Amino acid sequence: MQPIVGVIADNSRSKWGRRRPFMIGGSIIVALCLLVLGWTAEIVGIFVKNPETKGSWTIALAVLSIYAVDFAVNAVQSTCRSLIVDTLPIEKQQLGSAWASRMVAIGHLVGYGSGTLNLTQIFSTFLGDSQFKQLTVIAAFALLFAVGVTSYAVQERILVSTRDPDSKNGPLQMVAKIFKTTMHLPNRIQAICWVQFWSWIAWFPFLFYGPTWVGEVYFRYSAPEAIKESTDKLGDIGRIASLSLVVFSIVTFTGSVLLPLVIQSPEDEKHTFTPRPPPAIAAFATTLYSFKPDLLTAWMYSHLIFAAAMSLTPFVQSLRFATILISICGIPWALASWAPFAFMGMEINRLTRPNSTILTNIPPSYHRLSTEAPMAVDVDSLPSSPHVLHLNHLDRDLEDDTPLNVSTGETAGIYLGILNLYTTLPQFVGTFISMCVFAVLEPGKHAELAGGGETSAGSVIEKAKGVNAIAVCLFIGALSSIGAAWATRRFGFVK
C-alpha cells in the first residue's frame, strides 16, 4: 500500500500540497473505521434483525473495518514520513526523524498506558460502555488531532509537474514503476533496505509474541497458585504483558529524547566556527566529544544490544528478568524508529530529477536553480526566487549563491514505500519461522486442541512445561539482529 500511495503523492499537484491531502483523508478513514470497529454489533443491529445472521454480518463488518484501518493507516504513515523529507533541509533530516521517533514513543506510551487503566471507571459510559469502545474513541480523536495540528503548522510546497499534463499514470504503470525502482535502487538506499530487512526479521517475533512470552514466563515460574487456578488465564497474561509494554514504552521514550543529545548530527560535523569551550572544562569537553558516536555506529550497536537481550530469552525463569529484557529493547527500538528514516531522508534528498518545479513560500534556503529545461508551465509567470525551485541537487546546476542544503524530497513517497516493503516482507519470513518452531515444539499444546477435552488448570500447566517456543523464536530473531548489525556496518562503506 505505501509504495502505491507514495507514487501517487509524489506526482500530486494539489493546491494543498503533495502529502497533507493523503494524511488528512487517510486519518478520517482510520478514525471512522475505528469507531465502526468499536460499535460493530450496534451498527449491524440497525440493519439486521435476524439473530442467526447478525453474528456473521458483525464478523464480516469487523474484518472489513480492520482491513480498511490497515490500508488507510499505511497511507498516513507513508505521507507523514515523506513530509519530513520534503520540508527539512538535508542536514536537518536526522533531527526531524528523531522528533518523529519521540512522537511515536509518546503514542506508544499513551496507548499501552490506556490499556492498563479501567477506562469505564474513569469516563463512565461517556465514551462507550466498554473498554474497547473507549480505546477506539481515544485513538480516533488522538489521530485526528495530531494530523490536524501537523497539517495546519507545516507549510508544504506545491508541485508543478513539467511532464505532459495530459499524460496519466494508470495502475499498471504505477506497479511497473514501483517494480523498476525496487530493482534499481541506488546503492546506499539498497543498503538501508537490507538493514531494515534483517532487523525486522528480529523485531517481528518480539512485537508480535513478546507480550505473550512475558505472560507465559509469569504463568510458568512466578504466578501464585491462586493465579494458576484462575478461570481467566488469558486475561491475567494480558494484564501482566501490558505492564511490561508500558515499561518498554517508557524506556523507548526516554531513549528517543536523550539519544539525539549524545549522538553526533550532521551539524556537529560541519561547524562554521571553531568551538571554544570555557578553559576550565575545555579538556573534559574535548574528551567527551571524542566519545560521541555518530548515528550509524549507534544504530549498529543497537542491533547488538537487541541480539544480546533476545539471546537470553530461552533461559529466563522469572517475571522480573523477562520484564528487564523487554525494557532493554526499548533503546534499540528508539533507534529503529529513528535511524533508517533519517538515513533515507538524507539519501533521497541527494538524488536528482530535474524535471519538476515546486512552488513554495517557505524560508529562503530554497532558491531558484535552473530554468533552461522545457516546462509545461510558464516559469516566467511564476513568482521569482525563493518561490520557485527545480528539483535538482547536482552541483553543476547550483548558482553561486545557492546553499548546498536544499531539500526537495521529490521521490520520497516511492522510496519510503519501498523501505516499507523491506519492513513487511520480513514479517512473512518471521511468520514462517514461527510456524515451524511451534509445529515442532508445541504441537497440540493446549488441551482443547489436543483432542482430550481436558481443560483443568493442572493439565494446562503440565503441557506448558518444556522448551518455550516463543523464546526460541526470539532467539532466532537475535541471530537475525546480528546480521542486521553486519549490514549496518557494511552500509558505512557503500558509496
Short mmCIF file of N, CA and C in Angstrom, two decimals, residues 88-171:
data_model
loop_
_atom_site.label_atom_id
_atom_site.label_comp_id
_atom_site.label_asym_id
_atom_site.label_seq_id
_atom_site.Cartn_x
_atom_site.Cartn_y
_atom_site.Cartn_z
N LEU A 88 12.33 19.45 5.27
CA LEU A 88 13.55 19.75 6.02
C LEU A 88 14.77 19.70 5.11
N PRO A 89 15.73 20.60 5.31
CA PRO A 89 16.99 20.52 4.56
C PRO A 89 17.76 19.27 4.96
N ILE A 90 18.73 18.90 4.15
CA ILE A 90 19.40 17.61 4.31
C ILE A 90 20.00 17.44 5.70
N GLU A 91 20.67 18.49 6.20
CA GLU A 91 21.35 18.33 7.49
C GLU A 91 20.38 18.30 8.66
N LYS A 92 19.09 18.58 8.42
CA LYS A 92 18.09 18.51 9.49
C LYS A 92 17.27 17.22 9.45
N GLN A 93 17.55 16.34 8.49
CA GLN A 93 16.78 15.11 8.38
C GLN A 93 16.94 14.24 9.62
N GLN A 94 18.15 14.17 10.16
CA GLN A 94 18.38 13.34 11.34
C GLN A 94 17.60 13.87 12.52
N LEU A 95 17.59 15.19 12.72
CA LEU A 95 16.85 15.78 13.83
C LEU A 95 15.34 15.61 13.63
N GLY A 96 14.87 15.78 12.39
CA GLY A 96 13.45 15.60 12.12
C GLY A 96 12.98 14.19 12.40
N SER A 97 13.76 13.20 11.99
CA SER A 97 13.40 11.81 12.26
C SER A 97 13.47 11.50 13.75
N ALA A 98 14.39 12.17 14.45
CA ALA A 98 14.47 11.98 15.91
C ALA A 98 13.20 12.47 16.58
N TRP A 99 12.70 13.62 16.16
CA TRP A 99 11.46 14.12 16.73
C TRP A 99 10.28 13.23 16.37
N ALA A 100 10.28 12.68 15.17
CA ALA A 100 9.22 11.75 14.80
C ALA A 100 9.24 10.53 15.70
N SER A 101 10.43 10.00 16.00
CA SER A 101 10.52 8.83 16.87
C SER A 101 10.05 9.17 18.28
N ARG A 102 10.28 10.42 18.72
CA ARG A 102 9.79 10.82 20.04
C ARG A 102 8.26 10.83 20.07
N MET A 103 7.66 11.34 19.01
CA MET A 103 6.21 11.37 18.97
C MET A 103 5.62 9.95 18.91
N VAL A 104 6.29 9.07 18.18
CA VAL A 104 5.84 7.66 18.13
C VAL A 104 5.93 7.04 19.53
N ALA A 105 7.02 7.35 20.23
CA ALA A 105 7.18 6.81 21.59
C ALA A 105 6.08 7.31 22.52
N ILE A 106 5.72 8.58 22.39
CA ILE A 106 4.64 9.13 23.21
C ILE A 106 3.33 8.41 22.88
N GLY A 107 3.10 8.17 21.59
CA GLY A 107 1.89 7.45 21.19
C GLY A 107 1.83 6.05 21.78
N HIS A 108 2.97 5.34 21.74
CA HIS A 108 3.02 4.00 22.35
C HIS A 108 2.72 4.07 23.84
N LEU A 109 3.32 5.06 24.49
CA LEU A 109 3.15 5.18 25.93
C LEU A 109 1.68 5.45 26.29
N VAL A 110 1.05 6.36 25.55
CA VAL A 110 -0.35 6.67 25.80
C VAL A 110 -1.23 5.46 25.50
N GLY A 111 -0.95 4.78 24.38
CA GLY A 111 -1.76 3.63 24.01
C GLY A 111 -1.65 2.48 25.00
N TYR A 112 -0.41 2.09 25.32
CA TYR A 112 -0.23 0.99 26.27
C TYR A 112 -0.72 1.38 27.66
N GLY A 113 -0.47 2.65 28.04
CA GLY A 113 -0.93 3.10 29.35
C GLY A 113 -2.44 3.09 29.46
N SER A 114 -3.13 3.50 28.39
CA SER A 114 -4.59 3.48 28.40
C SER A 114 -5.12 2.06 28.54
N GLY A 115 -4.38 1.10 27.94
CA GLY A 115 -4.81 -0.29 28.03
C GLY A 115 -4.75 -0.86 29.43
N THR A 116 -3.87 -0.30 30.27
CA THR A 116 -3.75 -0.80 31.64
C THR A 116 -4.76 -0.17 32.59
N LEU A 117 -5.42 0.90 32.15
CA LEU A 117 -6.39 1.60 33.00
C LEU A 117 -7.79 1.04 32.79
N ASN A 118 -8.61 1.18 33.81
CA ASN A 118 -10.02 0.82 33.68
C ASN A 118 -10.77 2.07 33.23
N LEU A 119 -10.88 2.24 31.92
CA LEU A 119 -11.44 3.47 31.37
C LEU A 119 -12.92 3.62 31.69
N THR A 120 -13.62 2.52 31.87
CA THR A 120 -15.06 2.62 32.17
C THR A 120 -15.30 3.24 33.54
N GLN A 121 -14.34 3.10 34.45
CA GLN A 121 -14.46 3.76 35.75
C GLN A 121 -14.10 5.23 35.65
N ILE A 122 -13.18 5.57 34.75
CA ILE A 122 -12.73 6.95 34.62
C ILE A 122 -13.76 7.79 33.86
N PHE A 123 -14.24 7.28 32.72
CA PHE A 123 -15.15 8.05 31.86
C PHE A 123 -16.61 7.58 31.98
N SER A 124 -16.85 6.61 32.83
CA SER A 124 -18.19 6.01 32.92
C SER A 124 -18.59 5.51 31.53
N THR A 125 -19.78 5.86 31.06
CA THR A 125 -20.20 5.41 29.72
C THR A 125 -20.19 6.55 28.71
N PHE A 126 -19.48 7.65 29.06
CA PHE A 126 -19.46 8.82 28.18
C PHE A 126 -18.85 8.51 26.82
N LEU A 127 -17.78 7.71 26.80
CA LEU A 127 -17.11 7.36 25.54
C LEU A 127 -17.47 5.95 25.06
N GLY A 128 -18.42 5.32 25.68
CA GLY A 128 -18.79 3.96 25.33
C GLY A 128 -18.96 3.13 26.58
N ASP A 129 -19.65 2.00 26.42
CA ASP A 129 -19.94 1.18 27.59
C ASP A 129 -18.96 0.03 27.78
N SER A 130 -17.83 0.05 27.06
CA SER A 130 -16.82 -1.00 27.24
C SER A 130 -15.43 -0.39 27.08
N GLN A 131 -14.43 -1.11 27.60
CA GLN A 131 -13.04 -0.66 27.49
C GLN A 131 -12.63 -0.50 26.04
N PHE A 132 -12.99 -1.46 25.19
CA PHE A 132 -12.57 -1.42 23.79
C PHE A 132 -13.18 -0.22 23.06
N LYS A 133 -14.45 0.05 23.31
CA LYS A 133 -15.09 1.20 22.65
C LYS A 133 -14.40 2.51 23.03
N GLN A 134 -14.07 2.64 24.29
CA GLN A 134 -13.44 3.88 24.72
C GLN A 134 -12.03 4.00 24.16
N LEU A 135 -11.33 2.88 24.02
CA LEU A 135 -10.00 2.93 23.40
C LEU A 135 -10.09 3.36 21.94
N THR A 136 -11.08 2.88 21.21
CA THR A 136 -11.22 3.28 19.81
C THR A 136 -11.53 4.77 19.70
N VAL A 137 -12.33 5.31 20.61
CA VAL A 137 -12.64 6.74 20.58
C VAL A 137 -11.38 7.57 20.85
N ILE A 138 -10.63 7.17 21.87
CA ILE A 138 -9.40 7.88 22.21
C ILE A 138 -8.42 7.84 21.04
N ALA A 139 -8.24 6.67 20.44
CA ALA A 139 -7.31 6.52 19.32
C ALA A 139 -7.75 7.36 18.12
N ALA A 140 -9.04 7.36 17.82
CA ALA A 140 -9.55 8.10 16.66
C ALA A 140 -9.33 9.60 16.83
N PHE A 141 -9.70 10.14 17.98
CA PHE A 141 -9.57 11.58 18.17
C PHE A 141 -8.11 12.00 18.33
N ALA A 142 -7.28 11.15 18.93
CA ALA A 142 -5.85 11.47 19.04
C ALA A 142 -5.21 11.57 17.65
N LEU A 143 -5.56 10.63 16.76
CA LEU A 143 -5.01 10.66 15.40
C LEU A 143 -5.47 11.91 14.66
N LEU A 144 -6.75 12.22 14.72
CA LEU A 144 -7.26 13.40 14.02
C LEU A 144 -6.64 14.69 14.56
N PHE A 145 -6.46 14.75 15.87
CA PHE A 145 -5.86 15.95 16.47
C PHE A 145 -4.41 16.11 16.02
N ALA A 146 -3.63 15.02 16.09
CA ALA A 146 -2.21 15.11 15.75
C ALA A 146 -2.01 15.46 14.28
N VAL A 147 -2.74 14.80 13.39
CA VAL A 147 -2.60 15.08 11.96
C VAL A 147 -3.12 16.48 11.63
N GLY A 148 -4.19 16.89 12.31
CA GLY A 148 -4.72 18.23 12.08
C GLY A 148 -3.72 19.30 12.46
N VAL A 149 -3.07 19.17 13.62
CA VAL A 149 -2.07 20.14 14.05
C VAL A 149 -0.89 20.17 13.07
N THR A 150 -0.43 18.99 12.66
CA THR A 150 0.69 18.92 11.72
C THR A 150 0.33 19.58 10.39
N SER A 151 -0.84 19.27 9.86
CA SER A 151 -1.25 19.82 8.57
C SER A 151 -1.41 21.34 8.64
N TYR A 152 -1.84 21.85 9.79
CA TYR A 152 -2.00 23.30 9.94
C TYR A 152 -0.65 24.00 10.10
N ALA A 153 0.26 23.35 10.82
CA ALA A 153 1.52 24.01 11.18
C ALA A 153 2.55 23.97 10.06
N VAL A 154 2.52 22.91 9.23
CA VAL A 154 3.56 22.73 8.20
C VAL A 154 3.12 23.41 6.92
N GLN A 155 3.97 24.26 6.38
CA GLN A 155 3.70 24.91 5.10
C GLN A 155 4.37 24.09 4.01
N GLU A 156 3.55 23.39 3.25
CA GLU A 156 4.07 22.44 2.26
C GLU A 156 4.20 23.08 0.89
N ARG A 157 5.20 22.65 0.15
CA ARG A 157 5.39 23.14 -1.21
C ARG A 157 4.45 22.45 -2.19
N ILE A 158 4.14 23.16 -3.25
CA ILE A 158 3.21 22.67 -4.26
C ILE A 158 3.98 22.28 -5.51
N LEU A 159 3.76 21.08 -5.97
CA LEU A 159 4.45 20.57 -7.15
C LEU A 159 3.76 21.05 -8.42
N VAL A 160 4.57 21.59 -9.36
CA VAL A 160 4.09 21.91 -10.70
C VAL A 160 4.87 21.04 -11.66
N SER A 161 4.24 19.98 -12.16
CA SER A 161 4.94 18.99 -12.98
C SER A 161 5.30 19.57 -14.33
N THR A 162 6.46 19.19 -14.84
CA THR A 162 6.88 19.62 -16.17
C THR A 162 6.54 18.58 -17.22
N ARG A 163 5.95 17.46 -16.80
CA ARG A 163 5.59 16.45 -17.77
C ARG A 163 4.36 16.90 -18.55
N ASP A 164 4.02 16.16 -19.57
CA ASP A 164 2.83 16.45 -20.35
C ASP A 164 1.62 16.37 -19.45
N PRO A 165 0.88 17.48 -19.28
CA PRO A 165 -0.24 17.45 -18.34
C PRO A 165 -1.34 16.49 -18.73
N ASP A 166 -1.35 16.03 -19.98
CA ASP A 166 -2.39 15.10 -20.41
C ASP A 166 -2.03 13.66 -20.13
N SER A 167 -0.76 13.40 -19.79
CA SER A 167 -0.35 12.02 -19.53
C SER A 167 -0.83 11.59 -18.16
N LYS A 168 -1.17 10.29 -18.05
CA LYS A 168 -1.69 9.76 -16.80
C LYS A 168 -0.95 8.48 -16.44
N ASN A 169 -0.81 8.27 -15.15
CA ASN A 169 -0.19 7.05 -14.65
C ASN A 169 -1.28 6.12 -14.18
N GLY A 170 -1.55 5.07 -14.96
CA GLY A 170 -2.56 4.10 -14.58
C GLY A 170 -2.02 3.11 -13.58
N PRO A 171 -2.87 2.20 -13.11
CA PRO A 171 -2.43 1.20 -12.11
C PRO A 171 -1.25 0.36 -12.59
#
